[in-house]
Amino acid sequence: MSAAEFVEFWRSVRLVAMATVGPAGQPHIAPVHAELAGTTLRLVVYEKAVRRQDLAANARVAFTTWRADGSVAILYGRAREVPGSLRGARPGQSGRPRRVVTVEVPLTRIYAMRAPERQENVAAQAWIRLSDPALVADLRQFFREWGCITTEASGDTIQVLLPGAPSERQAGLEIRTCLGAWLSRHPGVEAEIIASELRN
């Protein structure tokens, strides 16, 4: 990702995971809202939160977040409390008053990756003519068991559609393989692909 892409990405996510290290080396992780300002993250933590205690002993912290399209970012930095930022916050479910403190994290490393490029799946089709029209229904059933969609185009011809193939070439290979397997079960029967949208 470019710097501009990373900024757009970060602003598009709602929550990020924040990881800290406890005094005995045990990891702690929690969802937080973290605002990006230049190369610094700003967030608030509750006064008595475990991660605040962790940061007092070990300022190193990591964050990660991602989107459904596969783009992801991992950030590292060292946290510090903003002096004089301790203030009241909404009471918790118990009704007891709570306070939060603002934390700034100058970032030391940023790993950000774009969403992987994805090829659209294709739906390839072929028309197959049989020498024995009485076997049309049997061939259609065979293709359906392979995940194809079939229709009867005429008395001796079927249309075969293979949805979701990664490429036309792969679709063509699968349809021809399926047809070959069916023909091996029916010696003496001939089949001809008379029209197709398949690549050799």
GROMACS .gro file of N, CA, C and O in nm, residues 114-169:
model
  224
  114ARG      N    1  -0.230  -0.454   0.032
  114ARG     CA    2  -0.354  -0.438  -0.044
  114ARG      C    3  -0.432  -0.569  -0.048
  114ARG      O    4  -0.376  -0.675  -0.025
  115ALA      N    5  -0.557  -0.557  -0.085
  115ALA     CA    6  -0.638  -0.676  -0.106
  115ALA      C    7  -0.581  -0.754  -0.224
  115ALA      O    8  -0.536  -0.695  -0.322
  116PRO      N    9  -0.579  -0.887  -0.215
  116PRO     CA   10  -0.528  -0.965  -0.328
  116PRO      C   11  -0.615  -0.947  -0.451
  116PRO      O   12  -0.736  -0.931  -0.440
  117GLU      N   13  -0.551  -0.948  -0.565
  117GLU     CA   14  -0.627  -0.939  -0.690
  117GLU      C   15  -0.697  -1.071  -0.714
  117GLU      O   16  -0.638  -1.178  -0.701
  118ARG      N   17  -0.823  -1.063  -0.748
  118ARG     CA   18  -0.902  -1.184  -0.769
  118ARG      C   19  -0.956  -1.186  -0.911
  118ARG      O   20  -1.006  -1.085  -0.960
  119GLN      N   21  -0.945  -1.301  -0.974
  119GLN     CA   22  -1.004  -1.318  -1.106
  119GLN      C   23  -1.150  -1.355  -1.090
  119GLN      O   24  -1.187  -1.435  -1.004
  120GLU      N   25  -1.230  -1.292  -1.174
  120GLU     CA   26  -1.372  -1.328  -1.172
  120GLU      C   27  -1.389  -1.470  -1.226
  120GLU      O   28  -1.328  -1.507  -1.327
  121ASN      N   29  -1.469  -1.549  -1.157
  121ASN     CA   30  -1.498  -1.682  -1.209
  121ASN      C   31  -1.580  -1.671  -1.338
  121ASN      O   32  -1.655  -1.575  -1.357
  122VAL      N   33  -1.562  -1.767  -1.425
  122VAL     CA   34  -1.631  -1.764  -1.553
  122VAL      C   35  -1.729  -1.880  -1.561
  122VAL      O   36  -1.716  -1.979  -1.489
  123ALA      N   37  -1.825  -1.866  -1.648
  123ALA     CA   38  -1.919  -1.975  -1.676
  123ALA      C   39  -1.902  -2.011  -1.823
  123ALA      O   40  -1.935  -1.932  -1.911
  124ALA      N   41  -1.845  -2.127  -1.850
  124ALA     CA   42  -1.819  -2.172  -1.987
  124ALA      C   43  -1.925  -2.273  -2.026
  124ALA      O   44  -1.980  -2.345  -1.942
  125GLN      N   45  -1.954  -2.281  -2.157
  125GLN     CA   46  -2.059  -2.371  -2.202
  125GLN      C   47  -2.020  -2.438  -2.332
  125GLN      O   48  -1.935  -2.390  -2.407
  126ALA      N   49  -2.084  -2.552  -2.358
  126ALA     CA   50  -2.060  -2.628  -2.480
  126ALA      C   51  -2.189  -2.698  -2.520
  126ALA      O   52  -2.276  -2.727  -2.436
  127TRP      N   53  -2.200  -2.725  -2.651
  127TRP     CA   54  -2.313  -2.801  -2.704
  127TRP      C   55  -2.259  -2.934  -2.755
  127TRP      O   56  -2.162  -2.938  -2.833
  128ILE      N   57  -2.319  -3.043  -2.708
  128ILE     CA   58  -2.269  -3.177  -2.739
  128ILE      C   59  -2.379  -3.258  -2.808
  128ILE      O   60  -2.491  -3.268  -2.757
  129ARG      N   61  -2.343  -3.316  -2.925
  129ARG     CA   62  -2.438  -3.399  -3.000
  129ARG      C   63  -2.400  -3.545  -2.984
  129ARG      O   64  -2.283  -3.582  -2.998
  130LEU      N   65  -2.500  -3.628  -2.955
  130LEU     CA   66  -2.480  -3.771  -2.936
  130LEU      C   67  -2.526  -3.850  -3.059
  130LEU      O   68  -2.625  -3.812  -3.124
  131SER      N   69  -2.457  -3.961  -3.084
  131SER     CA   70  -2.499  -4.048  -3.193
  131SER      C   71  -2.624  -4.128  -3.157
  131SER      O   72  -2.696  -4.175  -3.245
  132ASP      N   73  -2.651  -4.142  -3.028
  132ASP     CA   74  -2.769  -4.217  -2.982
  132ASP      C   75  -2.856  -4.124  -2.897
  132ASP      O   76  -2.829  -4.103  -2.778
  133PRO      N   77  -2.962  -4.067  -2.954
  133PRO     CA   78  -3.048  -3.975  -2.878
  133PRO      C   79  -3.109  -4.036  -2.753
  133PRO      O   80  -3.144  -3.964  -2.659
  134ALA      N   81  -3.119  -4.167  -2.747
  134ALA     CA   82  -3.180  -4.232  -2.630
  134ALA      C   83  -3.096  -4.213  -2.505
  134ALA      O   84  -3.146  -4.232  -2.392
  135LEU      N   85  -2.970  -4.175  -2.522
  135LEU     CA   86  -2.880  -4.160  -2.407
  135LEU      C   87  -2.864  -4.014  -2.362
  135LEU      O   88  -2.783  -3.985  -2.274
  136VAL      N   89  -2.941  -3.925  -2.421
  136VAL     CA   90  -2.930  -3.782  -2.385
  136VAL      C   91  -2.957  -3.761  -2.236
  136VAL      O   92  -2.884  -3.691  -2.166
  137ALA      N   93  -3.064  -3.822  -2.184
  137ALA     CA   94  -3.098  -3.803  -2.042
  137ALA      C   95  -2.987  -3.857  -1.952
  137ALA      O   96  -2.955  -3.798  -1.849
  138ASP      N   97  -2.929  -3.969  -1.990
  138ASP     CA   98  -2.820  -4.028  -1.911
  138ASP      C   99  -2.699  -3.937  -1.908
  138ASP      O  100  -2.637  -3.916  -1.803
  139LEU      N  101  -2.663  -3.877  -2.023
  139LEU     CA  102  -2.548  -3.786  -2.028
  139LEU      C  103  -2.574  -3.660  -1.947
  139LEU      O  104  -2.486  -3.612  -1.875
  140ARG      N  105  -2.695  -3.609  -1.954
  140ARG     CA  106  -2.728  -3.489  -1.876
  140ARG      C  107  -2.715  -3.517  -1.727
  140ARG      O  108  -2.660  -3.435  -1.652
  141GLN      N  109  -2.763  -3.632  -1.682
  141GLN     CA  110  -2.753  -3.667  -1.541
  141GLN      C  111  -2.607  -3.679  -1.498
  141GLN      O  112  -2.569  -3.637  -1.390
  142PHE      N  113  -2.524  -3.736  -1.585
  142PHE     CA  114  -2.382  -3.753  -1.555
  142PHE      C  115  -2.315  -3.616  -1.536
  142PHE      O  116  -2.238  -3.595  -1.442
  143PHE      N  117  -2.345  -3.522  -1.626
  143PHE     CA  118  -2.287  -3.388  -1.614
  143PHE      C  119  -2.336  -3.318  -1.488
  143PHE      O  120  -2.261  -3.246  -1.421
  144ARG      N  121  -2.464  -3.338  -1.455
  144ARG     CA  122  -2.517  -3.274  -1.333
  144ARG      C  123  -2.444  -3.325  -1.209
  144ARG      O  124  -2.419  -3.248  -1.115
  145GLU      N  125  -2.410  -3.452  -1.207
  145GLU     CA  126  -2.337  -3.508  -1.093
  145GLU      C  127  -2.197  -3.448  -1.082
  145GLU      O  128  -2.136  -3.451  -0.975
  146TRP      N  129  -2.145  -3.393  -1.190
  146TRP     CA  130  -2.015  -3.327  -1.190
  146TRP      C  131  -2.027  -3.177  -1.157
  146TRP      O  132  -1.931  -3.104  -1.161
  147GLY      N  133  -2.148  -3.132  -1.128
  147GLY     CA  134  -2.168  -2.992  -1.091
  147GLY      C  135  -2.201  -2.901  -1.207
  147GLY      O  136  -2.197  -2.779  -1.194
  148CYS      N  137  -2.234  -2.959  -1.324
  148CYS     CA  138  -2.269  -2.878  -1.441
  148CYS      C  139  -2.420  -2.854  -1.447
  148CYS      O  140  -2.499  -2.926  -1.385
  149ILE      N  141  -2.458  -2.755  -1.524
  149ILE     CA  142  -2.598  -2.728  -1.553
  149ILE      C  143  -2.621  -2.771  -1.698
  149ILE      O  144  -2.541  -2.737  -1.786
  150THR      N  145  -2.726  -2.846  -1.723
  150THR     CA  146  -2.752  -2.894  -1.859
  150THR      C  147  -2.895  -2.866  -1.902
  150THR      O  148  -2.986  -2.861  -1.820
  151THR      N  149  -2.911  -2.849  -2.031
  151THR     CA  150  -3.044  -2.839  -2.092
  151THR      C  151  -3.042  -2.921  -2.221
  151THR      O  152  -2.936  -2.945  -2.280
  152GLU      N  153  -3.159  -2.963  -2.264
  152GLU     CA  154  -3.170  -3.037  -2.389
  152GLU      C  155  -3.193  -2.938  -2.501
  152GLU      O  156  -3.297  -2.874  -2.510
  153ALA      N  157  -3.093  -2.923  -2.588
  153ALA     CA  158  -3.104  -2.826  -2.697
  153ALA      C  159  -3.188  -2.879  -2.812
  153ALA      O  160  -3.257  -2.803  -2.880
  154SER      N  161  -3.181  -3.009  -2.836
  154SER     CA  162  -3.262  -3.075  -2.939
  154SER      C  163  -3.267  -3.223  -2.904
  154SER      O  164  -3.215  -3.265  -2.799
  155GLY      N  165  -3.324  -3.303  -2.991
  155GLY     CA  166  -3.341  -3.444  -2.960
  155GLY      C  167  -3.211  -3.517  -2.935
  155GLY      O  168  -3.207  -3.612  -2.855
  156ASP      N  169  -3.103  -3.477  -3.001
  156ASP     CA  170  -2.976  -3.547  -2.985
  156ASP      C  171  -2.864  -3.459  -2.931
  156ASP      O  172  -2.748  -3.498  -2.931
  157THR      N  173  -2.897  -3.338  -2.888
  157THR     CA  174  -2.795  -3.241  -2.848
  157THR      C  175  -2.828  -3.182  -2.712
  157THR      O  176  -2.944  -3.149  -2.683
  158ILE      N  177  -2.725  -3.168  -2.627
  158ILE     CA  178  -2.743  -3.102  -2.497
  158ILE      C  179  -2.651  -2.981  -2.489
  158ILE      O  180  -2.547  -2.974  -2.556
  159GLN      N  181  -2.692  -2.886  -2.406
  159GLN     CA  182  -2.608  -2.771  -2.373
  159GLN      C  183  -2.556  -2.792  -2.232
  159GLN      O  184  -2.633  -2.822  -2.141
  160VAL      N  185  -2.427  -2.775  -2.213
  160VAL     CA  186  -2.363  -2.794  -2.082
  160VAL      C  187  -2.302  -2.663  -2.038
  160VAL      O  188  -2.226  -2.600  -2.113
  161LEU      N  189  -2.333  -2.623  -1.915
  161LEU     CA  190  -2.278  -2.500  -1.858
  161LEU      C  191  -2.206  -2.535  -1.730
  161LEU      O  192  -2.263  -2.600  -1.642
  162LEU      N  193  -2.080  -2.491  -1.720
  162LEU     CA  194  -2.001  -2.514  -1.598
  162LEU      C  195  -1.977  -2.380  -1.529
  162LEU      O  196  -1.893  -2.301  -1.572
  163PRO      N  197  -2.054  -2.349  -1.423
  163PRO     CA  198  -2.037  -2.220  -1.354
  163PRO      C  199  -1.922  -2.225  -1.255
  163PRO      O  200  -1.884  -2.331  -1.205
  164GLY      N  201  -1.866  -2.107  -1.227
  164GLY     CA  202  -1.767  -2.095  -1.120
  164GLY      C  203  -1.630  -2.147  -1.153
  164GLY      O  204  -1.548  -2.165  -1.063
  165ALA      N  205  -1.600  -2.170  -1.279
  165ALA     CA  206  -1.466  -2.217  -1.315
  165ALA      C  207  -1.366  -2.102  -1.302
  165ALA      O  208  -1.399  -1.988  -1.330
  166PRO      N  209  -1.242  -2.132  -1.260
  166PRO     CA  210  -1.143  -2.024  -1.246
  166PRO      C  211  -1.099  -1.964  -1.378
  166PRO      O  212  -1.049  -1.853  -1.382
  167SER      N  213  -1.117  -2.038  -1.489
  167SER     CA  214  -1.079  -1.987  -1.621
  167SER      C  215  -1.155  -2.066  -1.726
  167SER      O  216  -1.204  -2.177  -1.700
  168GLU      N  217  -1.165  -2.010  -1.848
  168GLU     CA  218  -1.230  -2.081  -1.956
  168GLU      C  219  -1.152  -2.208  -1.991
  168GLU      O  220  -1.211  -2.311  -2.025
  169ARG      N  221  -1.020  -2.200  -1.986
  169ARG     CA  222  -0.938  -2.317  -2.016
  169ARG      C  223  -0.967  -2.431  -1.919
  169ARG      O  224  -0.981  -2.547  -1.958
   0.00000   0.00000   0.00000
